[in-house]
mmCIF file of C-alpha atoms in Angstrom:
data_model
loop_
_atom_site.group_PDB
_atom_site.id
_atom_site.type_symbol
_atom_site.label_atom_id
_atom_site.label_comp_id
_atom_site.label_asym_id
_atom_site.label_seq_id
_atom_site.Cartn_x
_atom_site.Cartn_y
_atom_site.Cartn_z
ATOM 1 C CA MET A 1 -12.764 -12.467 -6.790
ATOM 2 C CA LYS A 2 -13.014 -15.619 -4.845
ATOM 3 C CA PHE A 3 -11.933 -16.049 -1.116
ATOM 4 C CA THR A 4 -11.893 -19.019 1.202
ATOM 5 C CA TYR A 5 -13.072 -18.303 4.834
ATOM 6 C CA GLN A 6 -13.059 -20.152 8.057
ATOM 7 C CA TYR A 7 -15.305 -19.957 11.018
ATOM 8 C CA LYS A 8 -16.358 -21.891 14.217
ATOM 9 C CA THR A 9 -19.760 -23.016 15.063
ATOM 10 C CA SER A 10 -21.279 -22.747 18.739
ATOM 11 C CA ASP A 11 -20.038 -26.405 19.256
ATOM 12 C CA GLY A 12 -16.374 -25.310 18.562
ATOM 13 C CA GLU A 13 -16.142 -27.185 15.176
ATOM 14 C CA ARG A 14 -14.301 -25.293 12.356
ATOM 15 C CA HIS A 15 -15.691 -24.893 9.003
ATOM 16 C CA THR A 16 -14.256 -23.793 5.606
ATOM 17 C CA GLY A 17 -16.232 -22.104 2.786
ATOM 18 C CA THR A 18 -15.777 -20.236 -0.471
ATOM 19 C CA TYR A 19 -17.264 -16.702 -1.132
ATOM 20 C CA ALA A 20 -16.945 -14.289 -4.251
ATOM 21 C CA ALA A 21 -16.740 -10.681 -3.401
ATOM 22 C CA ARG A 22 -14.966 -7.528 -4.363
ATOM 23 C CA SER A 23 -12.549 -7.668 -1.257
ATOM 24 C CA ARG A 24 -11.589 -9.212 1.896
ATOM 25 C CA SER A 25 -13.436 -6.611 3.826
ATOM 26 C CA ALA A 26 -16.608 -7.078 1.872
ATOM 27 C CA VAL A 27 -16.441 -10.814 2.687
ATOM 28 C CA TYR A 28 -16.199 -10.251 6.401
ATOM 29 C CA ASP A 29 -19.049 -7.622 6.115
ATOM 30 C CA GLU A 30 -21.411 -9.936 3.968
ATOM 31 C CA LEU A 31 -20.726 -12.939 6.091
ATOM 32 C CA ARG A 32 -21.342 -11.119 9.272
ATOM 33 C CA ALA A 33 -24.642 -9.887 7.898
ATOM 34 C CA LYS A 34 -25.567 -13.602 7.362
ATOM 35 C CA GLY A 35 -24.666 -14.465 10.866
ATOM 36 C CA ILE A 36 -21.242 -15.919 10.322
ATOM 37 C CA LYS A 37 -18.436 -14.660 12.092
ATOM 38 C CA ALA A 38 -15.274 -15.501 10.045
ATOM 39 C CA PHE A 39 -11.881 -15.455 11.868
ATOM 40 C CA SER A 40 -9.906 -15.968 8.511
ATOM 41 C CA VAL A 41 -10.554 -14.693 5.043
ATOM 42 C CA GLU A 42 -7.974 -15.553 2.373
ATOM 43 C CA PRO A 43 -7.784 -15.204 -1.410
ATOM 44 C CA ALA A 44 -8.640 -18.402 -3.066
ATOM 45 C CA PRO A 45 -5.616 -20.104 -4.858
ATOM 46 C CA GLY A 46 -4.816 -19.270 -8.635
ATOM 47 C CA PHE A 47 -2.786 -16.444 -9.980
ATOM 48 C CA LEU A 48 -5.499 -15.100 -12.147
ATOM 49 C CA ASN A 49 -7.869 -14.936 -9.183
ATOM 50 C CA ARG A 50 -5.581 -12.750 -7.270
ATOM 51 C CA LEU A 51 -4.735 -10.608 -10.418
ATOM 52 C CA SER A 52 -8.584 -10.230 -10.949
ATOM 53 C CA GLY A 53 -8.922 -9.021 -7.276
ATOM 54 C CA LEU A 54 -6.258 -6.399 -7.724
ATOM 55 C CA LEU A 55 -7.167 -5.226 -11.139
ATOM 56 C CA GLY A 56 -10.521 -6.333 -12.209
ATOM 57 C CA TRP A 57 -11.020 -9.498 -14.437
ATOM 58 C CA ARG A 58 -10.663 -8.091 -17.794
ATOM 59 C CA VAL A 59 -7.835 -5.798 -16.733
ATOM 60 C CA GLY A 60 -6.176 -8.576 -15.137
ATOM 61 C CA LEU A 61 -6.109 -10.734 -18.373
ATOM 62 C CA ILE A 62 -4.879 -7.566 -20.320
ATOM 63 C CA VAL A 63 -1.956 -7.208 -17.859
ATOM 64 C CA LEU A 64 -1.128 -11.006 -17.818
ATOM 65 C CA PHE A 65 -0.929 -11.034 -21.614
ATOM 66 C CA ALA A 66 1.107 -7.787 -21.553
ATOM 67 C CA ALA A 67 3.523 -9.418 -19.033
ATOM 68 C CA ILE A 68 3.964 -12.397 -21.287
ATOM 69 C CA ALA A 69 4.729 -10.186 -24.293
ATOM 70 C CA ILE A 70 7.304 -8.177 -22.249
ATOM 71 C CA VAL A 71 9.073 -11.395 -20.944
ATOM 72 C CA SER A 72 9.171 -12.683 -24.591
ATOM 73 C CA SER A 73 10.703 -9.228 -25.654
ATOM 74 C CA LEU A 74 13.176 -9.303 -22.863
ATOM 75 C CA ALA A 75 14.223 -13.079 -23.896
ATOM 76 C CA TYR A 76 14.698 -11.842 -27.672
ATOM 77 C CA LEU A 77 16.846 -8.749 -26.610
ATOM 78 C CA ARG A 78 18.931 -10.965 -24.481
ATOM 79 C CA GLU A 79 19.449 -13.374 -27.554
ATOM 80 C CA LYS A 80 20.372 -10.378 -29.588
ATOM 81 C CA ASN A 81 22.920 -9.268 -27.044
ATOM 82 C CA GLU A 82 21.181 -6.066 -26.361
ATOM 83 C CA PRO A 83 22.428 -4.034 -23.316
ATOM 84 C CA PRO A 84 20.249 -4.702 -20.174
ATOM 85 C CA VAL A 85 17.830 -1.804 -19.218
ATOM 86 C CA VAL A 86 19.114 -0.063 -16.095
ATOM 87 C CA GLU A 87 16.393 0.142 -13.370
ATOM 88 C CA GLU A 88 15.689 3.644 -11.584
ATOM 89 C CA ASP A 89 17.656 4.160 -8.560
ATOM 90 C CA VAL A 90 15.328 3.043 -5.671
ATOM 91 C CA PHE A 91 16.390 6.159 -3.643
ATOM 92 C CA LEU A 92 15.538 8.414 -6.479
ATOM 93 C CA ALA A 93 12.040 6.839 -7.423
ATOM 94 C CA ALA A 94 9.194 9.315 -7.121
ATOM 95 C CA SER A 95 6.423 6.838 -6.275
ATOM 96 C CA ARG A 96 4.915 6.784 -2.880
ATOM 97 C CA ARG A 97 6.375 3.787 -0.738
ATOM 98 C CA GLN A 98 7.919 3.007 2.606
ATOM 99 C CA ILE A 99 11.166 4.558 3.248
ATOM 100 C CA ILE A 100 14.330 2.649 3.622
ATOM 101 C CA GLY A 101 16.789 3.592 6.185
ATOM 102 C CA ASP A 102 17.064 4.406 10.008
ATOM 103 C CA THR A 103 13.860 3.585 11.783
ATOM 104 C CA ALA A 104 14.429 6.418 14.253
ATOM 105 C CA ILE A 105 15.095 9.031 11.521
ATOM 106 C CA ILE A 106 11.890 7.935 9.480
ATOM 107 C CA GLU A 107 9.574 8.033 12.607
ATOM 108 C CA ALA A 108 10.782 11.421 13.523
ATOM 109 C CA GLY A 109 10.364 12.593 10.046
ATOM 110 C CA ILE A 110 6.708 11.327 9.901
ATOM 111 C CA LYS A 111 5.778 12.990 13.086
ATOM 112 C CA SER A 112 7.143 16.382 11.914
ATOM 113 C CA GLY A 113 6.298 16.291 8.394
ATOM 114 C CA TRP A 114 10.068 16.052 7.670
ATOM 115 C CA SER A 115 10.654 19.542 8.891
ATOM 116 C CA ASP A 116 14.462 19.098 8.874
ATOM 117 C CA VAL A 117 14.281 18.290 5.286
ATOM 118 C CA PHE A 118 11.691 20.931 4.046
ATOM 119 C CA PRO A 119 11.715 24.438 5.369
ATOM 120 C CA GLU A 120 8.305 25.310 3.631
ATOM 121 C CA GLU A 121 4.966 24.111 4.797
ATOM 122 C CA GLY A 122 3.605 23.178 1.271
ATOM 123 C CA GLU A 123 6.345 20.516 1.001
ATOM 124 C CA ARG A 124 5.822 19.327 4.669
ATOM 125 C CA PHE A 125 2.177 18.846 3.961
ATOM 126 C CA LEU A 126 2.934 16.664 0.895
ATOM 127 C CA ALA A 127 5.702 14.773 2.678
ATOM 128 C CA SER A 128 3.082 13.859 5.375
ATOM 129 C CA PHE A 129 1.113 12.028 2.816
ATOM 130 C CA ALA A 130 4.004 10.512 0.650
ATOM 131 C CA ILE A 131 4.476 7.285 2.863
ATOM 132 C CA PRO A 132 1.163 5.060 2.629
ATOM 133 C CA GLY A 133 -0.556 3.985 5.646
ATOM 134 C CA VAL A 134 1.128 6.261 8.121
ATOM 135 C CA PRO A 135 -0.412 9.133 10.410
ATOM 136 C CA ALA A 136 0.059 12.580 8.867
ATOM 137 C CA GLY A 137 2.556 14.783 10.633
ATOM 138 C CA VAL A 138 1.147 17.952 8.908
ATOM 139 C CA LYS A 139 -2.377 17.404 8.334
ATOM 140 C CA THR A 140 -3.681 20.809 6.857
ATOM 141 C CA THR A 141 -2.153 23.558 4.862
ATOM 142 C CA ASN A 142 -3.590 26.268 2.588
ATOM 143 C CA VAL A 143 -3.909 26.738 -1.204
ATOM 144 C CA ALA A 144 -1.307 29.428 -1.364
ATOM 145 C CA GLU A 145 1.296 27.257 0.403
ATOM 146 C CA LEU A 146 0.745 24.358 -2.169
ATOM 147 C CA GLU A 147 0.718 26.866 -5.000
ATOM 148 C CA ALA A 148 4.198 28.008 -3.894
ATOM 149 C CA ALA A 149 5.386 24.529 -3.573
ATOM 150 C CA LEU A 150 4.471 23.935 -7.253
ATOM 151 C CA LYS A 151 6.758 26.509 -8.327
ATOM 152 C CA ARG A 152 9.720 25.084 -6.484
ATOM 153 C CA LYS A 153 11.929 21.997 -6.918
ATOM 154 C CA VAL A 154 13.615 20.648 -3.925
ATOM 155 C CA ALA A 155 16.778 19.462 -5.428
ATOM 156 C CA ILE A 156 18.724 16.398 -3.713
ATOM 157 C CA ALA A 157 22.078 17.709 -2.374
ATOM 158 C CA PRO A 158 25.242 15.490 -2.297
ATOM 159 C CA ASP A 159 25.408 15.277 1.450
ATOM 160 C CA ASP A 160 21.646 14.418 1.869
ATOM 161 C CA SER A 161 20.997 11.379 4.098
ATOM 162 C CA MET A 162 19.434 8.188 2.415
ATOM 163 C CA GLU A 163 16.268 9.158 4.029
ATOM 164 C CA ALA A 164 16.268 12.640 2.828
ATOM 165 C CA LYS A 165 16.861 11.741 -0.782
ATOM 166 C CA GLN A 166 13.952 9.440 -0.762
ATOM 167 C CA ILE A 167 11.482 11.645 0.811
ATOM 168 C CA LYS A 168 12.608 14.535 -1.497
ATOM 169 C CA SER A 169 11.997 12.402 -4.622
ATOM 170 C CA MET A 170 8.629 11.100 -3.335
ATOM 171 C CA VAL A 171 7.437 14.846 -2.721
ATOM 172 C CA GLU A 172 8.590 15.779 -6.120
ATOM 173 C CA GLY A 173 6.476 13.003 -7.495
ATOM 174 C CA MET A 174 3.411 14.122 -5.456
ATOM 175 C CA LYS A 175 3.824 17.714 -6.956
ATOM 176 C CA ASP A 176 3.627 15.962 -10.410
ATOM 177 C CA GLU A 177 0.656 14.004 -9.281
ATOM 178 C CA LEU A 178 -1.034 17.328 -8.226
ATOM 179 C CA ARG A 179 -0.148 19.042 -11.666
ATOM 180 C CA ARG A 180 -1.876 16.035 -13.493
ATOM 181 C CA TYR A 181 -4.876 16.450 -11.124
ATOM 182 C CA LEU A 182 -5.061 20.089 -11.843
ATOM 183 C CA SER A 183 -4.609 19.496 -15.658
ATOM 184 C CA LYS A 184 -7.686 17.256 -15.567
ATOM 185 C CA GLY A 185 -9.930 19.865 -13.943
ATOM 186 C CA GLY A 186 -9.416 19.392 -10.316
ATOM 187 C CA THR A 187 -8.608 22.041 -7.511
ATOM 188 C CA ILE A 188 -5.828 22.241 -5.029
ATOM 189 C CA LEU A 189 -8.439 22.074 -2.343
ATOM 190 C CA GLY A 190 -9.958 18.931 -3.832
ATOM 191 C CA TYR A 191 -6.528 17.235 -4.183
ATOM 192 C CA GLY A 192 -5.729 17.882 -0.376
ATOM 193 C CA GLU A 193 -8.859 16.350 0.463
ATOM 194 C CA ARG A 194 -8.176 13.381 -1.548
ATOM 195 C CA LEU A 195 -4.761 13.093 0.042
ATOM 196 C CA VAL A 196 -6.577 12.906 3.473
ATOM 197 C CA GLU A 197 -9.202 10.347 2.412
ATOM 198 C CA ARG A 198 -6.502 8.098 0.716
ATOM 199 C CA GLN A 199 -4.239 8.109 3.857
ATOM 200 C CA GLU A 200 -7.242 7.280 6.147
ATOM 201 C CA GLN A 201 -8.214 4.488 4.046
ATOM 202 C CA GLU A 202 -4.852 3.096 4.039
ATOM 203 C CA LEU A 203 -4.514 3.538 7.891
ATOM 204 C CA SER A 204 -7.982 1.729 8.297
ATOM 205 C CA TYR A 205 -6.688 -1.105 6.153
ATOM 206 C CA TYR A 206 -3.578 -1.530 7.983
ATOM 207 C CA ARG A 207 -5.427 -1.545 11.380
ATOM 208 C CA ARG A 208 -7.868 -3.909 10.264
ATOM 209 C CA ILE A 209 -5.216 -6.348 8.884
ATOM 210 C CA LYS A 210 -3.317 -6.126 12.053
ATOM 211 C CA GLU A 211 -6.479 -6.747 14.132
ATOM 212 C CA GLU A 212 -7.226 -9.836 11.872
ATOM 213 C CA ILE A 213 -3.735 -11.266 12.513
ATOM 214 C CA GLU A 214 -3.792 -10.781 16.301
ATOM 215 C CA THR A 215 -7.323 -12.380 16.402
ATOM 216 C CA ALA A 216 -6.208 -15.406 14.453
ATOM 217 C CA ALA A 217 -3.071 -15.618 16.891
ATOM 218 C CA LYS A 218 -5.484 -15.806 19.859
ATOM 219 C CA SER A 219 -7.997 -18.034 18.088
ATOM 220 C CA GLY A 220 -6.321 -21.287 18.954
ATOM 221 C CA ILE A 221 -5.675 -22.253 15.381
ATOM 222 C CA PRO A 222 -2.146 -24.138 14.618
ATOM 223 C CA ASP A 223 0.745 -21.987 14.569
ATOM 224 C CA ALA A 224 1.412 -22.819 10.952
ATOM 225 C CA GLU A 225 -2.055 -21.414 9.950
ATOM 226 C CA VAL A 226 -1.338 -18.219 12.000
ATOM 227 C CA GLU A 227 1.958 -17.737 10.141
ATOM 228 C CA ALA A 228 0.339 -18.443 6.595
ATOM 229 C CA LYS A 229 -2.249 -15.717 7.520
ATOM 230 C CA TRP A 230 0.408 -13.492 8.519
ATOM 231 C CA LYS A 231 2.345 -13.883 5.476
ATOM 232 C CA SER A 232 -0.694 -13.630 3.106
ATOM 233 C CA CYS A 233 -2.005 -10.337 4.825
ATOM 234 C CA ASN A 234 1.404 -8.834 4.574
ATOM 235 C CA ALA A 235 1.629 -9.725 1.106
ATOM 236 C CA GLU A 236 -1.402 -7.649 0.530
ATOM 237 C CA LEU A 237 -0.156 -4.720 2.577
ATOM 238 C CA ARG A 238 3.216 -4.947 0.532
ATOM 239 C CA ASN A 239 1.251 -4.789 -2.722
ATOM 240 C CA MET A 240 -0.418 -1.415 -1.613
ATOM 241 C CA GLY A 241 2.771 -0.096 -0.356
ATOM 242 C CA ILE A 242 1.848 -0.156 3.302
ATOM 243 C CA LYS A 243 4.209 -1.072 6.143
ATOM 244 C CA LEU A 244 4.013 -4.637 7.191
ATOM 245 C CA VAL A 245 2.367 -6.040 10.332
ATOM 246 C CA PRO A 246 4.873 -7.699 12.756
ATOM 247 C CA MET A 247 4.234 -11.317 13.707
ATOM 248 C CA PRO A 248 2.018 -11.244 16.983
ATOM 249 C CA GLU A 249 2.815 -13.310 20.040
ATOM 250 C CA GLN A 250 0.754 -16.588 19.907
ATOM 251 C CA GLU A 251 -1.039 -17.803 22.955
#
């Protein structure tokens, strides 16, 4: 994937360049090794370039052609007056994501492993890794607790809050993820280790993006460029399901 980067020389003059690497982090690291301290790295313009960065060049093309085929199919169905496809209720989706709702309730749930929703440790452990890029509330458990969790299904009750419905659905999704992992020869212990590793990588990425945006805000570049960087970086976080970085105070 290609990136454009900006840096300043000792005389204060700003320069722009283009660099190909597997990720924004790799651009920073490789440029730093060459003695260049970039203060801004952004994906180069172009849909295919961004798609190749997310999925790899060949896979990106396959996805692009598949998307074109899907759009064409949907257009054909509309012409044939077929009924529209009803999307899955966002509150019942099982995929890992940020929860929608009351911020105070969500923050309390994250800290406790959603102990007010899940009475058992196995579910509280899984809930702690259900939201991308947040510190885990329950960081450890044992194999027996997760084995027991796999035998249970935590149903959504009619009086559940918006937040509880979402975290219950996500935890059941993680149980399915664990079952798939086990079916491919993995172990419960190995799955737990991978959850911790994935969450730490997401947290690290969020912190780095936050630092980049704050550094840009303090670098003296025009406000419009800071805002553009903020939007670009948050778009990357959004694609990964990680919470967004607030706009920093500019000096």
